[in-house]
Short mmCIF file of C-alpha atoms and ligand atoms in Angstrom, two decimals:
data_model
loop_
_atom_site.label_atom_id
_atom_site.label_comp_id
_atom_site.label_asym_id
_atom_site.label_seq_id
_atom_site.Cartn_x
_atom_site.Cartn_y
_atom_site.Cartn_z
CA UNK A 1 -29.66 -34.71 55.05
CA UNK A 2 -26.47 -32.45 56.09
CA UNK A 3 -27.22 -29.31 54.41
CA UNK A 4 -28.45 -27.41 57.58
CA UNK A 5 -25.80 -29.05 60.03
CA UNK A 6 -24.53 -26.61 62.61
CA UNK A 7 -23.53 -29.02 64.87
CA UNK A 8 -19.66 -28.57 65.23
CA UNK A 9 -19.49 -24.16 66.07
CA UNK A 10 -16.03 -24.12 65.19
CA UNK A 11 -16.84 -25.35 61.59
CA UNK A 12 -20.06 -23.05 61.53
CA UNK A 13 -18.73 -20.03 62.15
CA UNK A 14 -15.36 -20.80 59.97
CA UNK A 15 -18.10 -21.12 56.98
CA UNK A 16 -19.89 -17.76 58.10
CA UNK A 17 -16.98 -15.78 58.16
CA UNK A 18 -15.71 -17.67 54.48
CA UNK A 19 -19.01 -16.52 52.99
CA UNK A 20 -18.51 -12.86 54.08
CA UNK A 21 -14.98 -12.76 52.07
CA UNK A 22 -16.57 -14.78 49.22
CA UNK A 23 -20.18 -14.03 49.05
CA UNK A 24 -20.35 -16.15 45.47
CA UNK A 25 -18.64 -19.55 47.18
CA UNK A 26 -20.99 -21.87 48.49
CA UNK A 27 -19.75 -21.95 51.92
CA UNK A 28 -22.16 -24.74 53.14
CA UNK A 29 -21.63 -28.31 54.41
CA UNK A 30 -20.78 -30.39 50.76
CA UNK A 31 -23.86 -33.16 49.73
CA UNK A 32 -22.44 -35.97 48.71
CA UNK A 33 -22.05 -36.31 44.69
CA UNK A 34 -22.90 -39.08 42.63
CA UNK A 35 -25.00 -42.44 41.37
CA UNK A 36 -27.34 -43.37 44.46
CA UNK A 37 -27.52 -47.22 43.39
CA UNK A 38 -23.55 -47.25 43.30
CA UNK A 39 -21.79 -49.79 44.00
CA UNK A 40 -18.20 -47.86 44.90
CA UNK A 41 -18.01 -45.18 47.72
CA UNK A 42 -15.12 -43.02 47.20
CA UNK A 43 -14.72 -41.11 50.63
CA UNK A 44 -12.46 -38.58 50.80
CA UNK A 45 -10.87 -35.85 53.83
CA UNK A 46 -12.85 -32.44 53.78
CA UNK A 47 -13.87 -30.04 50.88
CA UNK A 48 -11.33 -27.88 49.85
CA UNK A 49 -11.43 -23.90 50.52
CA UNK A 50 -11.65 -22.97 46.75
CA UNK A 51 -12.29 -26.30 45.53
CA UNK A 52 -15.79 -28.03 46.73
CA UNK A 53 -15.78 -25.24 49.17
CA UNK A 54 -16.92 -23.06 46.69
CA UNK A 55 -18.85 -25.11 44.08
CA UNK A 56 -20.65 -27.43 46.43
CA UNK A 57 -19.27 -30.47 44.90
CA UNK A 58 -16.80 -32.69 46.41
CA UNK A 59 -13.32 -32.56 44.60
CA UNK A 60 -14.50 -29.76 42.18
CA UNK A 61 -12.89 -26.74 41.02
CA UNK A 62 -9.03 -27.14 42.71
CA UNK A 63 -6.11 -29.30 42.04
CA UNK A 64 -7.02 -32.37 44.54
CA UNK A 65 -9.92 -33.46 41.72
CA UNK A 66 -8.15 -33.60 38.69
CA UNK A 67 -6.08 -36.99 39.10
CA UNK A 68 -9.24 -38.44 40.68
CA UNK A 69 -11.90 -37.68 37.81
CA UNK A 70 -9.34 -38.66 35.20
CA UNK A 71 -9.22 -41.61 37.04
CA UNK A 72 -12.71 -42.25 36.92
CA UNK A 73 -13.49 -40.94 33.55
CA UNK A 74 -10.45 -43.71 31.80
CA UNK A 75 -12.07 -46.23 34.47
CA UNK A 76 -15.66 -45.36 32.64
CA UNK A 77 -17.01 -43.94 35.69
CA UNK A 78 -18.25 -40.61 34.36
CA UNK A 79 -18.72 -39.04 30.87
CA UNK A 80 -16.30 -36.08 31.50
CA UNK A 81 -12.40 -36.37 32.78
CA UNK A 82 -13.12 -33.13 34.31
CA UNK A 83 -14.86 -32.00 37.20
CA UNK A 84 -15.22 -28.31 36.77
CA UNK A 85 -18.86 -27.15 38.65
CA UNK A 86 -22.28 -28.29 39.38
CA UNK A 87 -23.81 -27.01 35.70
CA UNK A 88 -20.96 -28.80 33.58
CA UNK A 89 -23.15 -32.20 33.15
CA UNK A 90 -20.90 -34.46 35.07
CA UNK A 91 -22.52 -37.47 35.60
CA UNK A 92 -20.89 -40.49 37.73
CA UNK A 93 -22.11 -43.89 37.16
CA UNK A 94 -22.01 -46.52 39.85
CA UNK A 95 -19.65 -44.60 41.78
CA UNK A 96 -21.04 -41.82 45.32
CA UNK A 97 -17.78 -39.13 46.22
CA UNK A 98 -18.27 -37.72 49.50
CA UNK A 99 -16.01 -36.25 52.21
CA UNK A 100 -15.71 -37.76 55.81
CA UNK A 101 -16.60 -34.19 57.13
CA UNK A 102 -19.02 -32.26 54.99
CA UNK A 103 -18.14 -28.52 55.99
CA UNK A 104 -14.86 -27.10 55.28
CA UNK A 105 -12.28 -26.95 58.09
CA UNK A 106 -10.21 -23.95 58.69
CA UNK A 107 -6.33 -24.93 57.26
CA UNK A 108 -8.06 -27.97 56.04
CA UNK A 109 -7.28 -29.74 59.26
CA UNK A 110 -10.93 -30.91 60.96
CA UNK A 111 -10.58 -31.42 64.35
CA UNK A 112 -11.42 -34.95 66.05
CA UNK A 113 -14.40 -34.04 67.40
CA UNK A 114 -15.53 -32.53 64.31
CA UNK A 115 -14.81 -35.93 62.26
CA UNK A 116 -16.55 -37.52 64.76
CA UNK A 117 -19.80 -35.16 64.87
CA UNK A 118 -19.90 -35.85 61.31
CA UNK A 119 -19.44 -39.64 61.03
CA UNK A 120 -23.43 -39.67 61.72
CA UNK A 121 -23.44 -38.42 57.86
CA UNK A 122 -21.45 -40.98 56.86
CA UNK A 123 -22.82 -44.02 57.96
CA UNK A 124 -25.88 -42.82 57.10
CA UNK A 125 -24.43 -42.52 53.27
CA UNK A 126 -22.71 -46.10 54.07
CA UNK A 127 -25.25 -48.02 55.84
CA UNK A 128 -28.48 -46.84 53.90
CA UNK A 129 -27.33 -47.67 50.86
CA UNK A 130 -28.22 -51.23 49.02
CA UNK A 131 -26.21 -50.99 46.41
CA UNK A 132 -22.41 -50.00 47.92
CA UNK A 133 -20.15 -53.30 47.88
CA UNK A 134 -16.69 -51.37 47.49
CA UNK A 135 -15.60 -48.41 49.74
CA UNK A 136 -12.53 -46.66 48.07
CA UNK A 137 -10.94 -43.96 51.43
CA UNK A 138 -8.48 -41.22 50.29
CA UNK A 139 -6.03 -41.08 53.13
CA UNK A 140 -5.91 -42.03 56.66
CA UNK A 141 -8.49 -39.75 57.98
CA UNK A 142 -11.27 -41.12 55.67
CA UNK A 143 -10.01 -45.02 56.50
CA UNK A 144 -10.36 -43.99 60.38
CA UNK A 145 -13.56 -42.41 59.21
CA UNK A 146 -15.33 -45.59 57.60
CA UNK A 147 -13.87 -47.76 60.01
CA UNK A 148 -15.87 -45.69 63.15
CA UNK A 149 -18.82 -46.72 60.94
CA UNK A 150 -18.36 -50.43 61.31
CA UNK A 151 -17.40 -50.01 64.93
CA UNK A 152 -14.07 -51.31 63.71
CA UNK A 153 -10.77 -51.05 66.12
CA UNK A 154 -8.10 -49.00 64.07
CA UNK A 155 -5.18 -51.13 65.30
CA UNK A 156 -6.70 -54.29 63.65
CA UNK A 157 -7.49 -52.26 59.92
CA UNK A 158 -4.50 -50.17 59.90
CA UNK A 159 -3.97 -47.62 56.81
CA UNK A 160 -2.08 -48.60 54.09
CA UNK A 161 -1.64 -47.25 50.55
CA UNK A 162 -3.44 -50.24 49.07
CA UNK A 163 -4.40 -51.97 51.75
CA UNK A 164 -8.03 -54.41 51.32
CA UNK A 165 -10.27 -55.03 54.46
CA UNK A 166 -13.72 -57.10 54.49
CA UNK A 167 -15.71 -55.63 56.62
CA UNK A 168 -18.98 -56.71 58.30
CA UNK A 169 -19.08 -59.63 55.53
CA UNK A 170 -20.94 -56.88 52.89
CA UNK A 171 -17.98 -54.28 52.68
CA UNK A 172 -14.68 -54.18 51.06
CA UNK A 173 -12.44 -50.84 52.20
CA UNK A 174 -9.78 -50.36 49.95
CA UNK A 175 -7.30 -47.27 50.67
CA UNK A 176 -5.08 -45.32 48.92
CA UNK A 177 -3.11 -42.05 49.58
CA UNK A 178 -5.30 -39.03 48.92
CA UNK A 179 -4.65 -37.59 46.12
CA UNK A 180 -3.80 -34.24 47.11
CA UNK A 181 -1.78 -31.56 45.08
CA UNK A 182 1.10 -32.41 47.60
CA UNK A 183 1.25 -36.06 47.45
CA UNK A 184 0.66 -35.96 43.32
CA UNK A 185 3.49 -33.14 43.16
CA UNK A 186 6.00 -35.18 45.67
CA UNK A 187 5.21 -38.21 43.82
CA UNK A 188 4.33 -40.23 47.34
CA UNK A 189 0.77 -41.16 44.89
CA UNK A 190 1.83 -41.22 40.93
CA UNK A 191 -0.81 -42.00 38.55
CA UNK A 192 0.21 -45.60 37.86
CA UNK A 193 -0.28 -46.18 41.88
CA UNK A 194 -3.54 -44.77 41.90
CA UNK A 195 -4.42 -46.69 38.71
CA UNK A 196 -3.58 -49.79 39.92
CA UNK A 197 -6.02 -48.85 43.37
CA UNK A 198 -8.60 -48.62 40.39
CA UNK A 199 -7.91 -52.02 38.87
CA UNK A 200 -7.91 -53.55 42.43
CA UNK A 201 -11.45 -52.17 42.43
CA UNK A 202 -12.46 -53.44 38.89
CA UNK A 203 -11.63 -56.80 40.33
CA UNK A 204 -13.56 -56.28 43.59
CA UNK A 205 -16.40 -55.22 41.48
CA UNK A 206 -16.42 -57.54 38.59
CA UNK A 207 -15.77 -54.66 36.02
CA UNK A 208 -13.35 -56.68 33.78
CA UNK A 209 -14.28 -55.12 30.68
CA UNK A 210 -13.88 -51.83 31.83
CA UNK A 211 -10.37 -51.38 32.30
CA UNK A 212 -8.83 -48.32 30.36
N1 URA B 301 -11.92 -31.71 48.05
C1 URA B 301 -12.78 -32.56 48.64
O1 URA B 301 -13.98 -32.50 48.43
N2 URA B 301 -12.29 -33.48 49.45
C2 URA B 301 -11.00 -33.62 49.71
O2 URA B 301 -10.63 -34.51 50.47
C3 URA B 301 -10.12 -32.72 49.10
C4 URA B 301 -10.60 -31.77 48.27
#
């Protein structure tokens, strides 16, 4: 679906000039990873330069993964706690990860336009799928992100650290911080807050007996 996007030039030639300096990375835009009949979306900001960058997986391979597959690995999501590259044998069950902007953005900051070029990705991942009943957004850019989906005004879903929207009837959005190496280091998302995110979502999904 994305993998030949050259849509946004900025992000195009940011990835061009990427591979030349790391001909082994995978410098394309990231697929989306995951069970396609799942039932939780976890959408998160942008793959990372030496993270999902260069393994092609989202969250794989640098520091902003390693809270989140623990997470889903005590959560019974996967059969590994690690994420580590696209030949370890990770497998996620009834969870998708995917990024609200596919390619990686130079100082990890995408540009508006460029989340919004994208966002045609997105719903696509969103709207297509029969299964998804729980939408889990890692920061305030991937909120915005799902909410431009539904069409929905920002001012009336605002992002909050554990915040719970219905939307369009279907669709629960449930946001946390994202779990970045700088919001894990400074403590603004512990584990224990982004635990209790995944026992919201147990809840919202009926998962009772799979609680750590
Ligand atoms: N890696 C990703 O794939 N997405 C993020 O948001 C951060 C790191």
């Amino acid at each position: 679906m994305v993998f030949s996007c050259t849509r946004c030039s900025r992000l195009t030639t940011f990835l061009l000039e990427t591979k030349e300096h790391h001909p082994d990375y995978f410098c394309q835009p990231v697929p989306p990873f995951g069970d396609d009949n799942a039932q939780l979306l976890i959408v998160g900001l942008a793959p990372g330069m030496h993270g999902a960058n260069r393994t092609g997986r989202p969250f794989t391979g640098d520091y902003a993964g390693i809270l989140l597959y623990q997470t889903l690995h005590d959560f019974k999501f996967c059969n590994h706690s690690e994420s580590i590259n696209t030949k370890d044998g990770l497998l996620l069950q009834n969870v998708k990860i995917t990024n609200a902007v596919k390619c990686l953005p130079p100082q990890n900051k995408p540009l508006p336009t460029e989340i919004k070029e994208c966002n045609r990705y997105l719903a696509h991942e969103i709207l297509d799928s029969h299964s998804l009943k729980v939408i889990l957004a890692l920061g305030k850019i991937a909120h915005d992100a799902v909410l431009t989906v539904f069409n929905e005004k920002k001012s009336v879903y605002p992002f909050k650290h554990g915040s719970v929207y219905q939307l369009k009837e279907k669709y629960t959005l449930i946001s946390s911080y994202h779990c970045s190496r700088y919001n894990t280091q400074t403590n603004r998302l512990t584990k224990d807050m982004f635990y209790s995110i995944f026992k919201e979502i147990n809840l919202l999904l009926d998962r009772r007996h799979e609680y750590k």
